[in-house]
Amino acid sequence: MLVRDNRCGEPRQSGVTLELESRYSCRLRRSLIWCASPESPGPVPALRGLPQEAYIARQHGPRFTVVVACLNQERFVTATLESVRFQAETDFQLVVTDDGSTDNTVELIRAWIATHRSDATLIAHLARIGVCATLNEALSVATGELVAFVAGDDEWMPDRLIRHRDAFDDQTVGVAYSDVEVIDLEGRQTAASYIRDVLEIDEPPAGDVFDRLAALNPIPAMGATMRLSALRSISGFDESLVFDDW
């Protein structure tokens, strides 16, 4: 199993609850996850120069924004994008980022977008600026109520988004997540459950989980959906971080 600098989600206030969907929602090639800290939804501050009025005007946009984050993943990126395309939930904005790939990743993304999703947004860097800064760029153009991230070498099951949608009818929910299966470079399963088999956690945390996350983060990034207002309330991802497991 390969590992790269991915990040994870982490609620910080008791007013935000974390819900768990028990069924696997995606397939995992990378084991580390994204860093975000959703707090209770409230007034929306500016994020990377985006005025609050711009966000308010977008509140009636799609239910989801899907962010596909890529870097030198030409071998897998088309399969990743196809797994997004075949989601049962179709009400989503698609944003694809590339942080300075030196292989053919960007060319493959452009070709796929031209064929399948001409309305997608592509953010492509000529040089690397880092994962947190790249994700903040994606958030600055996000129009969905909910945000889901997937790396360019992971895959989603077709019901990945739709199984999380109803959890956010409860306005206190900041993050919903699912377990994932782990696969190798050839797509062969190496673990049926990342949470149970890799982390050896019998009961995935739900509700107010800050104390448990402080000790160990069991939330797979590609299995997590976050409320955009929660991410905006803490100004997105901390670009000063060099590396963070949470």
Short mmCIF file of C-alpha atoms in Angstrom, two decimals:
data_model
loop_
_atom_site.label_atom_id
_atom_site.label_comp_id
_atom_site.label_asym_id
_atom_site.label_seq_id
_atom_site.Cartn_x
_atom_site.Cartn_y
_atom_site.Cartn_z
CA MET A 1 0.00 0.00 0.00
CA LEU A 2 1.37 3.41 -0.98
CA VAL A 3 1.29 6.43 1.29
CA ARG A 4 1.33 10.10 0.39
CA ASP A 5 0.72 13.49 1.99
CA ASN A 6 -3.08 13.42 2.15
CA ARG A 7 -5.19 15.04 4.88
CA CYS A 8 -8.21 14.52 7.14
CA GLY A 9 -11.29 16.06 8.79
CA GLU A 10 -11.67 16.96 12.47
CA PRO A 11 -14.63 18.63 14.24
CA ARG A 12 -13.71 20.99 17.07
CA GLN A 13 -16.98 21.99 18.69
CA SER A 14 -19.55 19.87 20.46
CA GLY A 15 -22.22 21.53 18.32
CA VAL A 16 -20.93 19.66 15.27
CA THR A 17 -21.61 15.95 15.09
CA LEU A 18 -19.94 13.32 12.97
CA GLU A 19 -22.11 10.66 11.37
CA LEU A 20 -20.95 7.27 10.15
CA GLU A 21 -22.28 5.41 7.12
CA SER A 22 -21.49 1.75 7.72
CA ARG A 23 -21.21 0.60 4.10
CA TYR A 24 -17.98 1.10 2.15
CA SER A 25 -18.26 4.09 -0.13
CA CYS A 26 -15.03 3.99 -2.09
CA ARG A 27 -11.81 2.13 -2.71
CA LEU A 28 -8.57 3.32 -1.14
CA ARG A 29 -5.07 3.25 -2.63
CA ARG A 30 -3.52 5.70 -0.18
CA SER A 31 -3.72 5.44 3.57
CA LEU A 32 -3.27 8.97 4.92
CA ILE A 33 -6.06 11.53 4.81
CA TRP A 34 -6.98 15.25 4.59
CA CYS A 35 -6.65 17.90 7.31
CA ALA A 36 -9.74 20.03 7.99
CA SER A 37 -11.42 21.22 11.15
CA PRO A 38 -15.16 21.85 10.60
CA GLU A 39 -16.82 23.99 13.23
CA SER A 40 -20.46 24.81 13.78
CA PRO A 41 -21.95 26.47 10.67
CA GLY A 42 -22.39 30.21 11.14
CA PRO A 43 -21.38 33.51 9.49
CA VAL A 44 -19.16 32.83 6.49
CA PRO A 45 -15.84 34.72 6.50
CA ALA A 46 -13.85 35.52 3.38
CA LEU A 47 -11.60 32.71 2.13
CA ARG A 48 -8.56 33.53 -0.02
CA GLY A 49 -10.12 36.78 -1.19
CA LEU A 50 -13.60 35.38 -1.81
CA PRO A 51 -16.11 37.90 -0.37
CA GLN A 52 -18.90 36.68 1.86
CA GLU A 53 -21.47 38.02 -0.61
CA ALA A 54 -20.12 35.70 -3.30
CA TYR A 55 -20.79 32.68 -1.11
CA ILE A 56 -24.26 33.84 -0.11
CA ALA A 57 -25.17 34.24 -3.77
CA ARG A 58 -24.14 30.61 -4.33
CA GLN A 59 -26.20 29.02 -1.58
CA HIS A 60 -28.71 27.71 -4.09
CA GLY A 61 -26.09 25.92 -6.17
CA PRO A 62 -25.58 22.13 -6.43
CA ARG A 63 -25.84 19.91 -3.37
CA PHE A 64 -22.23 18.74 -3.69
CA THR A 65 -18.88 20.00 -4.85
CA VAL A 66 -16.55 17.12 -5.74
CA VAL A 67 -12.83 17.94 -5.63
CA VAL A 68 -10.44 15.55 -7.38
CA ALA A 69 -6.89 16.33 -6.23
CA CYS A 70 -4.11 15.09 -8.52
CA LEU A 71 -0.33 14.92 -8.67
CA ASN A 72 1.56 12.59 -11.03
CA GLN A 73 -1.22 10.00 -11.17
CA GLU A 74 -1.49 9.32 -14.90
CA ARG A 75 -1.87 5.60 -14.25
CA PHE A 76 -5.02 6.00 -12.15
CA VAL A 77 -6.61 9.40 -12.80
CA THR A 78 -8.96 8.30 -15.59
CA ALA A 79 -10.39 5.52 -13.42
CA THR A 80 -10.82 8.02 -10.59
CA LEU A 81 -12.71 10.45 -12.82
CA GLU A 82 -14.86 7.65 -14.22
CA SER A 83 -15.83 6.62 -10.69
CA VAL A 84 -16.98 10.20 -10.12
CA ARG A 85 -18.85 10.29 -13.42
CA PHE A 86 -20.87 7.19 -12.58
CA GLN A 87 -22.14 8.46 -9.22
CA ALA A 88 -25.83 7.76 -8.62
CA GLU A 89 -26.03 11.32 -7.25
CA THR A 90 -25.75 13.68 -10.22
CA ASP A 91 -26.28 17.03 -8.48
CA PHE A 92 -22.63 18.02 -8.07
CA GLN A 93 -20.09 20.56 -9.26
CA LEU A 94 -16.79 19.02 -10.33
CA VAL A 95 -13.45 20.72 -9.57
CA VAL A 96 -10.22 18.96 -10.58
CA THR A 97 -6.87 20.20 -9.29
CA ASP A 98 -3.35 19.32 -10.36
CA ASP A 99 -0.43 20.59 -8.30
CA GLY A 100 2.33 20.61 -10.89
CA SER A 101 2.36 17.08 -12.33
CA THR A 102 5.38 16.24 -14.49
CA ASP A 103 3.77 13.23 -16.20
CA ASN A 104 0.70 13.15 -18.48
CA THR A 105 -1.87 13.60 -15.71
CA VAL A 106 -3.06 17.05 -16.85
CA GLU A 107 -3.37 15.97 -20.48
CA LEU A 108 -5.51 13.00 -19.45
CA ILE A 109 -7.68 15.23 -17.26
CA ARG A 110 -8.21 17.73 -20.08
CA ALA A 111 -9.18 14.97 -22.50
CA TRP A 112 -11.61 13.43 -20.02
CA ILE A 113 -13.23 16.80 -19.23
CA ALA A 114 -13.64 17.59 -22.93
CA THR A 115 -15.39 14.27 -23.47
CA HIS A 116 -17.46 13.87 -20.32
CA ARG A 117 -17.76 17.04 -18.19
CA SER A 118 -17.21 20.22 -20.16
CA ASP A 119 -18.65 22.17 -17.21
CA ALA A 120 -15.88 20.98 -14.85
CA THR A 121 -13.33 23.42 -13.42
CA LEU A 122 -9.66 22.49 -13.84
CA ILE A 123 -7.05 24.18 -11.63
CA ALA A 124 -3.61 23.21 -12.98
CA HIS A 125 -0.32 24.53 -11.57
CA LEU A 126 2.93 24.80 -13.50
CA ALA A 127 4.82 24.34 -10.22
CA ARG A 128 3.83 22.80 -6.89
CA ILE A 129 2.30 25.03 -4.23
CA GLY A 130 1.33 22.31 -1.74
CA VAL A 131 -1.78 20.30 -0.99
CA CYS A 132 -3.37 22.73 1.49
CA ALA A 133 -2.99 25.76 -0.79
CA THR A 134 -4.32 23.75 -3.71
CA LEU A 135 -7.38 22.61 -1.77
CA ASN A 136 -8.04 26.19 -0.70
CA GLU A 137 -8.07 27.18 -4.36
CA ALA A 138 -10.69 24.49 -4.95
CA LEU A 139 -12.76 25.75 -2.01
CA SER A 140 -12.62 29.30 -3.39
CA VAL A 141 -14.61 28.20 -6.45
CA ALA A 142 -16.83 25.66 -4.69
CA THR A 143 -20.58 26.24 -5.07
CA GLY A 144 -22.01 23.12 -3.43
CA GLU A 145 -23.50 22.92 0.04
CA LEU A 146 -21.34 19.86 0.74
CA VAL A 147 -17.76 19.07 -0.28
CA ALA A 148 -16.24 15.65 -0.94
CA PHE A 149 -12.58 15.08 -1.82
CA VAL A 150 -10.94 12.21 -3.67
CA ALA A 151 -7.30 11.78 -4.70
CA GLY A 152 -6.44 11.06 -8.31
CA ASP A 153 -5.44 7.49 -7.52
CA ASP A 154 -8.52 6.46 -5.52
CA GLU A 155 -11.94 5.28 -6.68
CA TRP A 156 -15.49 5.78 -5.42
CA MET A 157 -18.33 3.30 -5.35
CA PRO A 158 -21.38 4.53 -7.35
CA ASP A 159 -23.40 5.27 -4.18
CA ARG A 160 -20.60 7.25 -2.48
CA LEU A 161 -22.36 10.64 -2.57
CA ILE A 162 -25.98 9.60 -2.37
CA ARG A 163 -25.45 7.62 0.84
CA HIS A 164 -24.13 10.75 2.58
CA ARG A 165 -26.71 13.21 1.27
CA ASP A 166 -29.49 12.69 3.81
CA ALA A 167 -27.13 12.83 6.81
CA PHE A 168 -26.82 16.58 6.28
CA ASP A 169 -30.55 17.21 6.65
CA ASP A 170 -29.54 17.49 10.32
CA GLN A 171 -27.97 20.98 10.44
CA THR A 172 -25.74 20.00 13.37
CA VAL A 173 -23.83 17.50 11.22
CA GLY A 174 -20.52 18.90 9.96
CA VAL A 175 -18.97 15.70 8.62
CA ALA A 176 -20.29 12.33 7.47
CA TYR A 177 -17.97 9.50 6.52
CA SER A 178 -17.80 5.89 5.41
CA ASP A 179 -15.34 3.06 5.75
CA VAL A 180 -13.34 2.09 2.66
CA GLU A 181 -11.69 -1.01 1.28
CA VAL A 182 -7.96 -0.96 0.56
CA ILE A 183 -6.65 -2.06 -2.83
CA ASP A 184 -3.19 -2.42 -4.30
CA LEU A 185 -1.82 -0.90 -7.49
CA GLU A 186 -3.55 -3.57 -9.58
CA GLY A 187 -6.94 -3.00 -7.94
CA ARG A 188 -6.79 -6.17 -5.82
CA GLN A 189 -8.31 -5.90 -2.36
CA THR A 190 -5.77 -5.99 0.47
CA ALA A 191 -8.18 -5.09 3.29
CA ALA A 192 -11.99 -5.19 3.30
CA SER A 193 -12.16 -2.42 5.92
CA TYR A 194 -9.60 0.33 6.46
CA ILE A 195 -11.04 1.18 9.88
CA ARG A 196 -11.41 -2.36 11.19
CA ASP A 197 -8.60 -4.26 9.44
CA VAL A 198 -5.90 -1.59 9.12
CA LEU A 199 -6.54 0.62 12.16
CA GLU A 200 -8.07 -2.21 14.24
CA ILE A 201 -10.97 -0.06 15.45
CA ASP A 202 -14.14 -2.03 16.21
CA GLU A 203 -16.46 0.96 16.71
CA PRO A 204 -15.86 3.91 14.38
CA PRO A 205 -16.49 7.18 16.25
CA ALA A 206 -19.69 9.18 15.76
CA GLY A 207 -21.19 12.25 17.43
CA ASP A 208 -18.82 14.61 19.27
CA VAL A 209 -15.51 12.92 18.40
CA PHE A 210 -12.84 15.55 19.11
CA ASP A 211 -11.25 13.62 22.01
CA ARG A 212 -10.96 10.45 19.95
CA LEU A 213 -9.57 12.29 16.95
CA ALA A 214 -6.92 13.87 19.15
CA ALA A 215 -5.52 10.38 19.76
CA LEU A 216 -6.09 8.73 16.36
CA ASN A 217 -7.85 9.78 13.18
CA PRO A 218 -9.84 6.90 11.64
CA ILE A 219 -11.59 8.95 8.93
CA PRO A 220 -10.56 8.09 5.34
CA ALA A 221 -10.42 11.32 3.34
CA MET A 222 -12.08 9.92 0.24
CA GLY A 223 -14.86 8.56 2.45
CA ALA A 224 -15.62 11.90 4.14
CA THR A 225 -18.13 14.59 3.16
CA MET A 226 -17.98 18.03 4.82
CA ARG A 227 -20.33 20.97 5.02
CA LEU A 228 -18.79 23.82 3.02
CA SER A 229 -19.87 26.43 5.56
CA ALA A 230 -17.95 24.52 8.25
CA LEU A 231 -14.77 24.59 6.17
CA ARG A 232 -15.22 28.27 5.37
CA SER A 233 -15.83 29.11 9.03
CA ILE A 234 -12.25 28.14 9.86
CA SER A 235 -10.83 29.66 6.63
CA GLY A 236 -10.19 26.36 4.94
CA PHE A 237 -6.90 24.48 5.14
CA ASP A 238 -3.89 25.80 7.06
CA GLU A 239 -1.28 26.55 4.41
CA SER A 240 1.49 26.98 7.00
CA LEU A 241 1.47 23.26 7.75
CA VAL A 242 4.28 21.25 6.21
CA PHE A 243 2.75 17.89 7.17
CA ASP A 244 -0.21 16.92 9.33
CA ASP A 245 -1.81 13.51 9.97
CA TRP A 246 -5.08 15.15 10.92
#
